[in-house]
Coordinates of C-alpha atoms in Angstrom, one line a residue:
X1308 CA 0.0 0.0 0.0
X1309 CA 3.0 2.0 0.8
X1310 CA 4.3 1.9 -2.5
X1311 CA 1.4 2.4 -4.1
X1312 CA 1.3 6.0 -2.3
X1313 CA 4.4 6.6 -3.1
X1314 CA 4.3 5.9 -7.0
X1315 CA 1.5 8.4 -6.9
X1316 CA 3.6 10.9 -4.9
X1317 CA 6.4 10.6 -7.7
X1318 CA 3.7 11.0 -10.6
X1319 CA 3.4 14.1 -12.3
X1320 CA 0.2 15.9 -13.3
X1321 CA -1.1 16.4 -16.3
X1322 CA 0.8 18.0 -19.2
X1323 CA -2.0 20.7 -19.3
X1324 CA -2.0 21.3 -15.8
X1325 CA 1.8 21.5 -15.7
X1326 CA 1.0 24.2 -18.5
X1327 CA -1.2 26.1 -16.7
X1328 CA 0.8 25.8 -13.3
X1329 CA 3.9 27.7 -15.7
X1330 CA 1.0 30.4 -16.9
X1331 CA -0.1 31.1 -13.0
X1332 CA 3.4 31.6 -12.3
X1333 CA 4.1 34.0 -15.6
X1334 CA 1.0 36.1 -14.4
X1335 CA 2.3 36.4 -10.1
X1336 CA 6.0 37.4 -11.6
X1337 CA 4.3 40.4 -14.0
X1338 CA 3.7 42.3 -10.1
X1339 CA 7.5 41.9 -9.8
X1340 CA 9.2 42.6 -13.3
X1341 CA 9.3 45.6 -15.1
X1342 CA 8.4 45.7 -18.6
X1343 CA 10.9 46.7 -21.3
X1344 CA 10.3 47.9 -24.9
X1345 CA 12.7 46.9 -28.2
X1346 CA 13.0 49.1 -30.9
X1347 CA 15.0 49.3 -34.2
X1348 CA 17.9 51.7 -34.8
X1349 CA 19.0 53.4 -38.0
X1350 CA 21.9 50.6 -38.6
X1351 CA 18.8 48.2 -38.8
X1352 CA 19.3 46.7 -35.3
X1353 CA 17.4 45.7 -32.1
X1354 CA 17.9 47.3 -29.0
X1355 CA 16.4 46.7 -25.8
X1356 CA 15.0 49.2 -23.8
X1357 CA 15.2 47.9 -19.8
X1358 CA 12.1 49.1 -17.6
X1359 CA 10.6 51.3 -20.5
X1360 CA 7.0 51.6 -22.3
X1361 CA 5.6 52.8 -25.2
X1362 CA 3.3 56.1 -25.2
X1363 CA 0.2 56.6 -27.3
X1364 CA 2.0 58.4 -29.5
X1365 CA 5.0 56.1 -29.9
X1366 CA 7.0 58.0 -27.3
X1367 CA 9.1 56.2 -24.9
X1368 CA 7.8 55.9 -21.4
X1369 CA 11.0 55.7 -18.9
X1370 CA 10.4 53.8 -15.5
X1371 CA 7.1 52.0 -16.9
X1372 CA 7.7 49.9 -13.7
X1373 CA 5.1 46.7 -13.8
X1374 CA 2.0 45.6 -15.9
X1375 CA 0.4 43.2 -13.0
X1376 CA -1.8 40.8 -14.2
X1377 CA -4.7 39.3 -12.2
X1378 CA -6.8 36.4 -12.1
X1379 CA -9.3 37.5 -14.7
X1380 CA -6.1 37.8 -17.0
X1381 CA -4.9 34.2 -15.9
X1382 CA -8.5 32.5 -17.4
X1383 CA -8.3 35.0 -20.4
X1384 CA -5.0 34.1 -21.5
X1385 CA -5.8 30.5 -22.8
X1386 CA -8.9 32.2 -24.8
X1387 CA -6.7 34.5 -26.0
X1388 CA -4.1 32.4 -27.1
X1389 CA -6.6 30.0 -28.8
X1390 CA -7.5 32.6 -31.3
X1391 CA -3.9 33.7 -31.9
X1392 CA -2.8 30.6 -32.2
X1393 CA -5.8 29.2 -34.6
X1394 CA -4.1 28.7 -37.8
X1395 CA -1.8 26.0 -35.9
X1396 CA -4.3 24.7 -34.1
X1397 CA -6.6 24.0 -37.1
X1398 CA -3.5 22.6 -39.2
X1399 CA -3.3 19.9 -36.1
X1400 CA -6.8 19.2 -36.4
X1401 CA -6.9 19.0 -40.3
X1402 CA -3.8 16.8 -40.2
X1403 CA -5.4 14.4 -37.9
X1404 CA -8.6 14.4 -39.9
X1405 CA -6.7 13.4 -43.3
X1406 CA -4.6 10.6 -40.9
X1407 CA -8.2 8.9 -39.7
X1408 CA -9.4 9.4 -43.8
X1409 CA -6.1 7.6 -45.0
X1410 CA -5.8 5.4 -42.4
X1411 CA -9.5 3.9 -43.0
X1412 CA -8.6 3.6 -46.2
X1413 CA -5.9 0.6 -45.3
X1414 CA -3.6 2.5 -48.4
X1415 CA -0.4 3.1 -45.6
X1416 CA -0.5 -0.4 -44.4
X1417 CA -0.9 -2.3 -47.8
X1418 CA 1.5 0.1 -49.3
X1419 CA 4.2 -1.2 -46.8
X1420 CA 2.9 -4.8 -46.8
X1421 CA 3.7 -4.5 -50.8
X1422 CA 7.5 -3.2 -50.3
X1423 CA 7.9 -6.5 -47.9
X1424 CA 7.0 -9.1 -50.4
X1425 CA 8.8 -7.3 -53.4
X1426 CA 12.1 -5.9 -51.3
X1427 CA 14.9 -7.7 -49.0
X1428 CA 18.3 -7.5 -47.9
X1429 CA 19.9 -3.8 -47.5
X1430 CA 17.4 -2.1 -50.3
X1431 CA 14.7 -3.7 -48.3
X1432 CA 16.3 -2.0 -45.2
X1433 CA 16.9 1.5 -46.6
X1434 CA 13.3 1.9 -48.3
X1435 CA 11.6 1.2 -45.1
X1436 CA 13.5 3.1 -42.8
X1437 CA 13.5 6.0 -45.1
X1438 CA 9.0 5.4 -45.2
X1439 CA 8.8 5.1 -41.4
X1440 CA 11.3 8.4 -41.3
X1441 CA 9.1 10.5 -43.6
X1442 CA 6.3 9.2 -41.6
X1443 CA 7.9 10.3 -38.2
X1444 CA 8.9 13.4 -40.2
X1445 CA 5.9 14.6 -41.3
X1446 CA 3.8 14.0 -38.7
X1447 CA 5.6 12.0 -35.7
X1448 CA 4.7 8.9 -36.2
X1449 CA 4.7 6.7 -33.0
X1450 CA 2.2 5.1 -31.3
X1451 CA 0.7 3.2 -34.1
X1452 CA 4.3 1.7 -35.0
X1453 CA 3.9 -1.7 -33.1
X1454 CA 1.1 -2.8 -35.8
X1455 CA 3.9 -2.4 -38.6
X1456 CA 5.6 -4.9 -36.7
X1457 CA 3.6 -7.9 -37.1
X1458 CA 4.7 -7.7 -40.9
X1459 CA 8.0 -6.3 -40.8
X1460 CA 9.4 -8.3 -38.4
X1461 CA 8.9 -12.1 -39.7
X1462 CA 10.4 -10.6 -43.0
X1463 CA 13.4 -9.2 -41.4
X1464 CA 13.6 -12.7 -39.8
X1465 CA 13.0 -14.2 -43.1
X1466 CA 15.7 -12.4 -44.8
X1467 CA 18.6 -13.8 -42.3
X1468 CA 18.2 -10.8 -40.1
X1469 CA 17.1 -11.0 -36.6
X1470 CA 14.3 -9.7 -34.9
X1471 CA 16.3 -6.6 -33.4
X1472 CA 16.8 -5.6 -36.9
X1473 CA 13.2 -5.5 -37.1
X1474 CA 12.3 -3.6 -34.5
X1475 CA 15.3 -0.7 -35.5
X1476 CA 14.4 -0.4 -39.0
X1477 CA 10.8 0.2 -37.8
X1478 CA 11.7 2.6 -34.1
X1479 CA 15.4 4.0 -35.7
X1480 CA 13.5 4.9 -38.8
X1481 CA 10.7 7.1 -37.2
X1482 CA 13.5 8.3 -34.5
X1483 CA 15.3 10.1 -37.5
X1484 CA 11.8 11.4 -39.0
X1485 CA 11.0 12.6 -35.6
X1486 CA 14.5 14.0 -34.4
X1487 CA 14.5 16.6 -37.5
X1488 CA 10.7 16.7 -37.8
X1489 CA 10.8 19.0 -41.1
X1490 CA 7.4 19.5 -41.2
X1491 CA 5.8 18.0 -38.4
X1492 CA 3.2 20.1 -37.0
X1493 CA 2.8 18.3 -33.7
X1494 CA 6.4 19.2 -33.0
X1495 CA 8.1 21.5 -34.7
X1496 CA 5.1 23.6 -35.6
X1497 CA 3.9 23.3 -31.6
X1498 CA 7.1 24.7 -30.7
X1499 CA 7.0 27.7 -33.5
X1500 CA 3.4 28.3 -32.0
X1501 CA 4.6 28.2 -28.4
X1502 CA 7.5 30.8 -29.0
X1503 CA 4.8 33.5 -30.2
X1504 CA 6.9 35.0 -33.0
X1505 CA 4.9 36.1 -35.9
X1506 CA 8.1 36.2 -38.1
X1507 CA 8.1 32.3 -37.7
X1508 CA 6.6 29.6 -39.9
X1509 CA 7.4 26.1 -40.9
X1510 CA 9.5 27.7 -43.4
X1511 CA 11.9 29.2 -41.1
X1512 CA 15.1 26.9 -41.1
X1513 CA 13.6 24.4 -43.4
X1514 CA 17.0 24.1 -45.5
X1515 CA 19.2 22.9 -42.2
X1516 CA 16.0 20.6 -41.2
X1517 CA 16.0 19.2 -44.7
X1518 CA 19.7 18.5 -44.0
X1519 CA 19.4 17.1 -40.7
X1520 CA 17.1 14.6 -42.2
X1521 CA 18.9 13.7 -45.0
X1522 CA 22.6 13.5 -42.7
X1523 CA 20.9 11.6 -40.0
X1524 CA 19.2 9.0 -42.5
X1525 CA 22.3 8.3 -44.1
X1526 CA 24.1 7.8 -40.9
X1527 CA 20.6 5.9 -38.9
X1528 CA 20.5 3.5 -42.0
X1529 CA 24.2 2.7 -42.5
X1530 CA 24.2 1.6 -38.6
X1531 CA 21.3 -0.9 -38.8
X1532 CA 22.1 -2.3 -42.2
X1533 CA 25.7 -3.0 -41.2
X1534 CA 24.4 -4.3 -37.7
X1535 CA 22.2 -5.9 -39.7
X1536 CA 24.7 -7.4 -42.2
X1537 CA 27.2 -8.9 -39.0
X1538 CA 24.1 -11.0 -37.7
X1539 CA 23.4 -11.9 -40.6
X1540 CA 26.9 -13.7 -41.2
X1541 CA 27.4 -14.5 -37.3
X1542 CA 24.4 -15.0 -35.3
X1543 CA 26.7 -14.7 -31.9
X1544 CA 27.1 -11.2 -33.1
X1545 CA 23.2 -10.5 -32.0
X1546 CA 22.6 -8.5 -29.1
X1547 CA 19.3 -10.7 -27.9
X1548 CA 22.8 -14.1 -28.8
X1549 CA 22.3 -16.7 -26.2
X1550 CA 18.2 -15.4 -25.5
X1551 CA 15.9 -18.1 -25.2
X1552 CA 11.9 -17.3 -26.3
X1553 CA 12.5 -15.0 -28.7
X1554 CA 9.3 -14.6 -30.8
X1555 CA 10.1 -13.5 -34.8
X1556 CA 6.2 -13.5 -35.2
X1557 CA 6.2 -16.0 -38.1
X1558 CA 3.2 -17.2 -38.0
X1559 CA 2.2 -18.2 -41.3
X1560 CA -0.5 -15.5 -41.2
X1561 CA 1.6 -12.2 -42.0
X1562 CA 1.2 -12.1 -45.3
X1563 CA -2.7 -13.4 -46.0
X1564 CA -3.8 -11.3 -43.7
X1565 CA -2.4 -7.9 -45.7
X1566 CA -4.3 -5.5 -47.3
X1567 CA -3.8 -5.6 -50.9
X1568 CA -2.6 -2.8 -53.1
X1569 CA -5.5 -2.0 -55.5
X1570 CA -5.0 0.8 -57.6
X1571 CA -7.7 3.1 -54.8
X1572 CA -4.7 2.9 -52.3
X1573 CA -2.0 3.3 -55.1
X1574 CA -3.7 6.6 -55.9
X1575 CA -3.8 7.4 -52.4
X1576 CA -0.3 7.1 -51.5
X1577 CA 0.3 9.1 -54.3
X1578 CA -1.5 11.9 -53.2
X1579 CA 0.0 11.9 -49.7
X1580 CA 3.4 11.8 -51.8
X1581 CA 2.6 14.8 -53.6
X1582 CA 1.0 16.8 -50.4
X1583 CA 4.3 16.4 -48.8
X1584 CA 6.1 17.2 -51.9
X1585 CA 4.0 20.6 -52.1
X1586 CA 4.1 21.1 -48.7
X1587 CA 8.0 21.4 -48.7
X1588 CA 8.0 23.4 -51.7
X1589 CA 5.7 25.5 -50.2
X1590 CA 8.4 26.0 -46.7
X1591 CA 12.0 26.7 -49.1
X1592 CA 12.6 30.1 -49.0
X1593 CA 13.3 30.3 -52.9
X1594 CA 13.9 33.8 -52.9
X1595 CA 17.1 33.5 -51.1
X1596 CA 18.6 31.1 -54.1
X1597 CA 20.0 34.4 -56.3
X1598 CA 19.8 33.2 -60.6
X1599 CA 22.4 34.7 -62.5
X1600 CA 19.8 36.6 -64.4
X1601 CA 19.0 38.7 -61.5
X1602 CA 15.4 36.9 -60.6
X1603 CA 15.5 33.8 -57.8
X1604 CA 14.4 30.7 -57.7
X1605 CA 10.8 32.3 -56.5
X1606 CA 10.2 33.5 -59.7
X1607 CA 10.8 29.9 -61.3
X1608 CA 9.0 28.1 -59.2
X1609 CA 5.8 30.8 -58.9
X1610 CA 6.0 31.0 -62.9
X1611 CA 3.0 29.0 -63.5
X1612 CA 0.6 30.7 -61.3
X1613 CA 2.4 34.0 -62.3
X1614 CA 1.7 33.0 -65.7
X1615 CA -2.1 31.9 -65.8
X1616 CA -3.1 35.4 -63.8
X1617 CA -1.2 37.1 -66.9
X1618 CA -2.7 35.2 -69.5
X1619 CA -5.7 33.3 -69.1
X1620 CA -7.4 35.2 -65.7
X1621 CA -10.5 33.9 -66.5
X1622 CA -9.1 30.1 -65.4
X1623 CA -7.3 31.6 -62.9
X1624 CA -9.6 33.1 -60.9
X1625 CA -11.8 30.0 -60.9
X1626 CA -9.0 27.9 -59.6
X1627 CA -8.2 31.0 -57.2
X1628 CA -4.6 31.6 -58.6
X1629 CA -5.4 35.4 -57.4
X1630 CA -5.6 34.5 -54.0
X1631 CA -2.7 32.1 -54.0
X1632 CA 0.2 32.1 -51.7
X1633 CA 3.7 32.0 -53.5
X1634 CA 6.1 28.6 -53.0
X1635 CA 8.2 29.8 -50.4
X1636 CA 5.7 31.9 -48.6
X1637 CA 3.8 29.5 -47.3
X1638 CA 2.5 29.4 -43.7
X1639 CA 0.2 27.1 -41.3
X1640 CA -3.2 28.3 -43.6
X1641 CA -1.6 26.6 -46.6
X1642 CA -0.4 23.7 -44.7
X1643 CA -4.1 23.2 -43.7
X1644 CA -5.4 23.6 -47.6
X1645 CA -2.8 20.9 -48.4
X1646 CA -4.0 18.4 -45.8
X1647 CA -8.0 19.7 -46.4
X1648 CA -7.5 18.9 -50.2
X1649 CA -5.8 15.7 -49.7
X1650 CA -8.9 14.5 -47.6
X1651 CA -11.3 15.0 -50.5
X1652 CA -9.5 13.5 -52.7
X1653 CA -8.1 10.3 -50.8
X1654 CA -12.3 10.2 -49.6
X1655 CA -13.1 10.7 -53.5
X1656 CA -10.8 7.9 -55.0
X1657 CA -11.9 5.2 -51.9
X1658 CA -15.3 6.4 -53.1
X1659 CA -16.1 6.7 -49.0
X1660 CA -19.5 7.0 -48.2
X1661 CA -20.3 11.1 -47.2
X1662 CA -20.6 9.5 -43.6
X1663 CA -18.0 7.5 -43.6
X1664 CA -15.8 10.6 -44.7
X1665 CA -17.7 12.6 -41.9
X1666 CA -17.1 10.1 -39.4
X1667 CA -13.5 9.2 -40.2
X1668 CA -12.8 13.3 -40.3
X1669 CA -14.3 14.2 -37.4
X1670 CA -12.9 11.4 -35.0
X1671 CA -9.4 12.7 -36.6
X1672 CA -9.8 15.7 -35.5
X1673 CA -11.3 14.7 -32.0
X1674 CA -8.2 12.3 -31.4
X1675 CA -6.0 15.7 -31.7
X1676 CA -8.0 18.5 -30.0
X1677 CA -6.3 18.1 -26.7
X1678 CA -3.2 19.2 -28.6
X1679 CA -4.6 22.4 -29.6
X1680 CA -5.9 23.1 -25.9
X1681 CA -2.2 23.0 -25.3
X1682 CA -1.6 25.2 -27.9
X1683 CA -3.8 27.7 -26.6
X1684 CA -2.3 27.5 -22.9
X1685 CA 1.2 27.5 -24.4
X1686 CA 0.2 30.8 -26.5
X1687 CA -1.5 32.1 -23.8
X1688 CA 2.0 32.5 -21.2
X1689 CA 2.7 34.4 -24.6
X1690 CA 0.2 36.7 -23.9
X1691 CA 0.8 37.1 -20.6
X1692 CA 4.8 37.6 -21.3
X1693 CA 4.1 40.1 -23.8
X1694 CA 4.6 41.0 -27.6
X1695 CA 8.1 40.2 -29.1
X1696 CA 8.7 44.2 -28.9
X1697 CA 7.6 44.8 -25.5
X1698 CA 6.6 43.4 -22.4
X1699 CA 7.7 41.5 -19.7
X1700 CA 9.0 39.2 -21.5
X1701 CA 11.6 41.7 -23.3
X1702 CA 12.7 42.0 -19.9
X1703 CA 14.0 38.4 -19.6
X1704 CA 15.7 39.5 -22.6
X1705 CA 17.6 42.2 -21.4
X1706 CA 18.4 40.5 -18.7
X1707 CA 19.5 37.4 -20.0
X1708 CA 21.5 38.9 -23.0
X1709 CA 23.4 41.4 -20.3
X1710 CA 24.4 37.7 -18.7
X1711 CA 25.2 35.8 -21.7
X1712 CA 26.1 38.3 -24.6
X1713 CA 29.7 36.8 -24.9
X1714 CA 28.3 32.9 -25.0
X1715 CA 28.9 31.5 -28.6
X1716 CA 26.6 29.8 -30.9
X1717 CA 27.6 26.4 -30.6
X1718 CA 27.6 27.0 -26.6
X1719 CA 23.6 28.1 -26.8
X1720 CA 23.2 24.8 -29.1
X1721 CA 24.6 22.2 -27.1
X1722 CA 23.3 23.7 -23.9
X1723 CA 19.7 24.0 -25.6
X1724 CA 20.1 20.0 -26.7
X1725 CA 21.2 18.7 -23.4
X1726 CA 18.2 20.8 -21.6
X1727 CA 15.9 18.6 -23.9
X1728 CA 17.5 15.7 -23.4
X1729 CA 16.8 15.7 -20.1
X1730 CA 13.1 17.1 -20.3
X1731 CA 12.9 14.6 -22.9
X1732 CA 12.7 12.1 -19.8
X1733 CA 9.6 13.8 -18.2
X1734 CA 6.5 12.1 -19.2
X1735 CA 5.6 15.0 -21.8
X1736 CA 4.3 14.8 -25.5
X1737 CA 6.4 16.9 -28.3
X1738 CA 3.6 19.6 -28.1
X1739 CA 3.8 19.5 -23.9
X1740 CA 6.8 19.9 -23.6
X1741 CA 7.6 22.4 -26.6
X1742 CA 4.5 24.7 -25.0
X1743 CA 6.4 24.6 -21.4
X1744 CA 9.8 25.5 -22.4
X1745 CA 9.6 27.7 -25.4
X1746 CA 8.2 30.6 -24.4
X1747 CA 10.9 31.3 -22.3
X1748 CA 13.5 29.6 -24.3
X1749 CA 12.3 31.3 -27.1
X1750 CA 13.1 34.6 -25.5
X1751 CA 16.9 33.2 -24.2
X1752 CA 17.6 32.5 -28.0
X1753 CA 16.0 36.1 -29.4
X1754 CA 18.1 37.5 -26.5
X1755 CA 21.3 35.8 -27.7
X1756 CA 20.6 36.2 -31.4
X1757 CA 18.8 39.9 -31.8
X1758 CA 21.7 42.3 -33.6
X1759 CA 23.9 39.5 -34.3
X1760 CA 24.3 37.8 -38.3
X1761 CA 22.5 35.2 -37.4
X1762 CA 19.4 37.0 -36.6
X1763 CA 16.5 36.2 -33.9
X1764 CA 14.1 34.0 -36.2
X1765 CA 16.9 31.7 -37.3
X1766 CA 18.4 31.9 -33.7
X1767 CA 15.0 30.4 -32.6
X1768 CA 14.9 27.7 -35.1
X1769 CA 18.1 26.3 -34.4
X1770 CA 16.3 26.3 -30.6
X1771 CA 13.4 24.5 -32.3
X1772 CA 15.7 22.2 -33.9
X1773 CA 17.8 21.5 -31.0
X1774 CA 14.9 20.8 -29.0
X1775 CA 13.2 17.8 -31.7
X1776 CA 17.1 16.7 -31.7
X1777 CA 17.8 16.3 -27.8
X1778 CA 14.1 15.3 -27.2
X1779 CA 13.7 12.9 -29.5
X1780 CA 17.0 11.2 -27.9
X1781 CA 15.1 8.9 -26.1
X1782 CA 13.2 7.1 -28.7
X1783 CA 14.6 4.0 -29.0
X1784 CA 16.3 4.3 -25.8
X1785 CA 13.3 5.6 -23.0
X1786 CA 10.6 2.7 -22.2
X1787 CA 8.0 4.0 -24.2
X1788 CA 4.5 2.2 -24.5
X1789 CA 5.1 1.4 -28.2
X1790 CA 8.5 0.2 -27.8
X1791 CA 8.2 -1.8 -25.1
X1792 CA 4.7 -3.2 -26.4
X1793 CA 7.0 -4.2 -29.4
X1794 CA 9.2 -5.8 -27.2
X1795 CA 6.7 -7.5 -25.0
X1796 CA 5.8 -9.0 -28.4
X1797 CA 8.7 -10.6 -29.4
X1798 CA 10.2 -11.2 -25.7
X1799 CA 13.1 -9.5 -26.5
X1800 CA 14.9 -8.0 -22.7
X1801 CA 14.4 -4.0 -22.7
X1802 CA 18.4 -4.4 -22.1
X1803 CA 19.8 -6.3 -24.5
X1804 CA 17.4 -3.6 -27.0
X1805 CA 19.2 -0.8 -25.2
X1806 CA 23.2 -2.0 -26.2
X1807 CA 22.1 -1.2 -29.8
X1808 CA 19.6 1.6 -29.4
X1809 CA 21.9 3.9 -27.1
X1810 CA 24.8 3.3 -29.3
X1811 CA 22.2 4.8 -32.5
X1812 CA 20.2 7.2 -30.8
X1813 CA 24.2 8.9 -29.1
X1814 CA 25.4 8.8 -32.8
X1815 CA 22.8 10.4 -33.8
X1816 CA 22.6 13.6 -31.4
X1817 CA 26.0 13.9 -32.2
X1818 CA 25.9 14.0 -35.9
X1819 CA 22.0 16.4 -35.5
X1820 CA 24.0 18.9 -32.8
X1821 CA 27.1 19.1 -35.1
X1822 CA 24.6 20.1 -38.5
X1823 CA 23.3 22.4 -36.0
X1824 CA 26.5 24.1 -34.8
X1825 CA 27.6 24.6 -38.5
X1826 CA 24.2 25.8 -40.2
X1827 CA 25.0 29.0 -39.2
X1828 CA 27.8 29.5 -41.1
X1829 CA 27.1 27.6 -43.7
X1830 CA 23.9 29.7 -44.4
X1831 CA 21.7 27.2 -44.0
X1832 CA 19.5 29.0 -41.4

């Protein structure tokens, strides 16, 4: 009985009561901290004006002294943040939706059934960790991971592998998708949302994400397939060697109980291809890639719907070309389009029923809407904290940069990774724990970052990024519900797992925190 007690001493509340703890405490300290005002000089650069406020007539108000904020403002500050934060919160709703609509359409399970029968050996390994990475990638793929192992599993078996390899081709992949989440809006968009800087998108520091993804892939998938490879030639060389009751799931069943891949779920998966593909497109900041002509690569890749306002305005206006938003100026209302569009059509193909589609749409946006609650209670310490030009939250910055104005870039990087790497072992979700730390975080990195050549928004990215990095750590490593439900399933011992998984997820941080540290200078954010 004791320990029972005890257990529930140690547990922690809620992630949205942990949230709204930090926004009680944000709204006591604005009766002890001065506000503080940033302006622009002539030379084009921030400076912070300590215990200052800005007059009706854009005078500067010395001594300001506090702003206190009171209860009413503490319940008003969620609401608030809800509504400013309402083009992320409906791209996490949309997203979901279009998941349930696939997902009930069985295309994303008999799409990787179909690699499994055609593939094997290293291609078979490098497809599939590169799917389950796009899938961790672009929306953080997770919890439904075991189900893929029922199938991948007995094939990795199958192929001479054992069932370790199995488990990392299906966890290591989604760990890389996950650690550089490029355009996952649960994570990196959660974080973007909770920092409160309107300058800030998906786009920002899409280019080093991009590279993150691509660097850590290479280096994931050349880990497993040559751990993969050595048990494959020495079976003493396995980490579960010497195990008794290992399960490799071969039952006979995997493969007729697969969904097959009719041409429906072909067309499907080729629509969620190309809604990524656009959505990326969307996030690259082509105007920074100069043409020797003069123009960038924004005019190229706007050309066409340049083109059809020019020429034939008629069609364009009925497809809505005047009211489009460039490639590279894309933001959470296009992402939303994107995912809205893809649910028609994947509904349209499947020829789902209008209740089916309803059903399946709504229940995909009900499975996410705690998210956005978070959101709004994340947004709301925002409000409380103030604008990004002033408030009390300006005065972190001044204080904080007057402390750490002489710390270097790759100081602020590793510091920001380990932070995560150890909030990464609180029991918090991507958008929890982003929601928590980044509002204040997010005002360490503008205070390190404002004036300098790197600039605040990509300072604040490379937070972003450093947090999906360092938190994502413990993915193959933490005892997750997924993972170790994978592992209860084959009966493979959570520390035999953890001599390979610690060895990949440490290579990995390393190679992440170094692309990180050298971004800057290699323009990349």
């Amino acid at each position: 009985m004791s320990e029972k007690k005890k257990k529930k001493q140690l547990s922690l509340p809620p992630a949205l009561i942990i949230l709204f703890i930090v926004l009680a405490f944000i709204v006591v300290l604005t009766w002890f901290v001065p506000v503080s005002t940033v302006t622009v000089n002539d030379a084009g650069e921030q400076v912070v004006h300590y215990n200052t406020m800005t007059g009706e007539n854009g005078e500067l108000i010395k001594n300001a002294g506090t702003q206190p904020a009171g209860i009413w403002d503490l319940f008003l500050a969620p609401i608030k943040g809800f509504q400013s934060g309402a083009d992320v919160n409906f791209s996490i709703l949309i997203s979901g939706a279009f998941l349930a609509i696939i997902n009930a359409t069985g295309a994303i399970d008999a799409g990787i059934g179909a690699l499994l029968k055609k593939l094997s050996g290293k291609k078979l390994i490098a497809i599939l960790m590169f799917i389950f990475a796009m899938m961790g990638t672009v929306y953080g793929s997770c919890e439904e991971l075991p189900a893929y192992a029922l199938v991948l599993i007995p094939l990795c078996v199958t192929a001479g592998y054992d069932v370790v390899t199995g488990i990392m081709v299906l966890f290591g992949g989604a760990a890389i998708g996950n650690m550089a989440s490029v355009v996952n809006p649960y994570a990196t968009g959660a974080a973007v949302a909770a920092i409160g800087n309107s300058d800030l998108s998906l786009g920002t520091g899409i280019v080093m994400r991009m590279v993150l993804f691509i660097v850590m892939y290479i280096v994931g998938t050349l880990m497993v397939i040559r751990y993969a490879e050595t048990v494959k030639k020495n079976k003493e060389r396995s980490v579960i060697a010497g195990c008794t009751g290992i399960k490799d799931l071969r039952s006979g069943k995997e493969e007729s109980g697969a969904l097959p891949l009719n041409r429906r779920r072909v067309i499907s998966l080729i629509i969620f291809g190309l809604m990524v593909l656009i959505i990326v497109l969307g996030y690259i900041p082509w105007s920074s890639i100069q043409l020797s002509d003069g123009k960038t690569m924004y005019d190229v890749v706007n050309y066409p719907a340049m083109w059809m306002m020019d020429h034939v305005p008629a069609l364009g206006n009925f497809l809505g070309a005047d009211k489009f938003t460039y490639l590279g100026d894309w933001y959470f209302d296009e992402f939303s389009i994107v995912f809205l569009i893809g649910s028609v059509l994947v509904a349209l193909v499947n020829r789902m029923t209008l209740k089916d589609f309803v059903d399946n749409f709504i229940q995909g946006c009900c499975d996410l809407c705690s998210l956005t609650i978070i959101v709004a209670v994340s947004r709301g310490v925002s409000e409380i904290m103030g604008s990004s030009t002033e408030g009390m939250g300006i005065t972190f910055v001044y204080w904080i940069q007057s402390a750490l104005q002489d710390v270097p870039v790759w100081a602020f990087i590793v510091a920001a990774v380990i932070a995560y790497i150890l909030v990464g072992l609180l029991p918090l979700g991507t958008s929890s724990a982003s929601g928590i730390t980044m509002p204040v975080l997010g005002a360490v990195a503008m205070a390190l970052f404002a004036g300098s050549s790197i600039g605040t928004e990509a300072g604040q990215m490379l937070l972003v990024s450093a947090f999906t990095v360092g938190f994502n750590f413990w993915f193959v490593v933490y005892p997750n519900a997924p993972l170790m439900g994978t592992l209860e399933l084959t009966n493979v011992p959570y520390e035999r797992f953890l001599k390979l998984s610690i060895k990949f997820s440490t290579v990995l941080l390393l190679v992440g925190t170094v692309v990180m540290i050298v971004s800057p200078y290699l323009g990349l954010v």
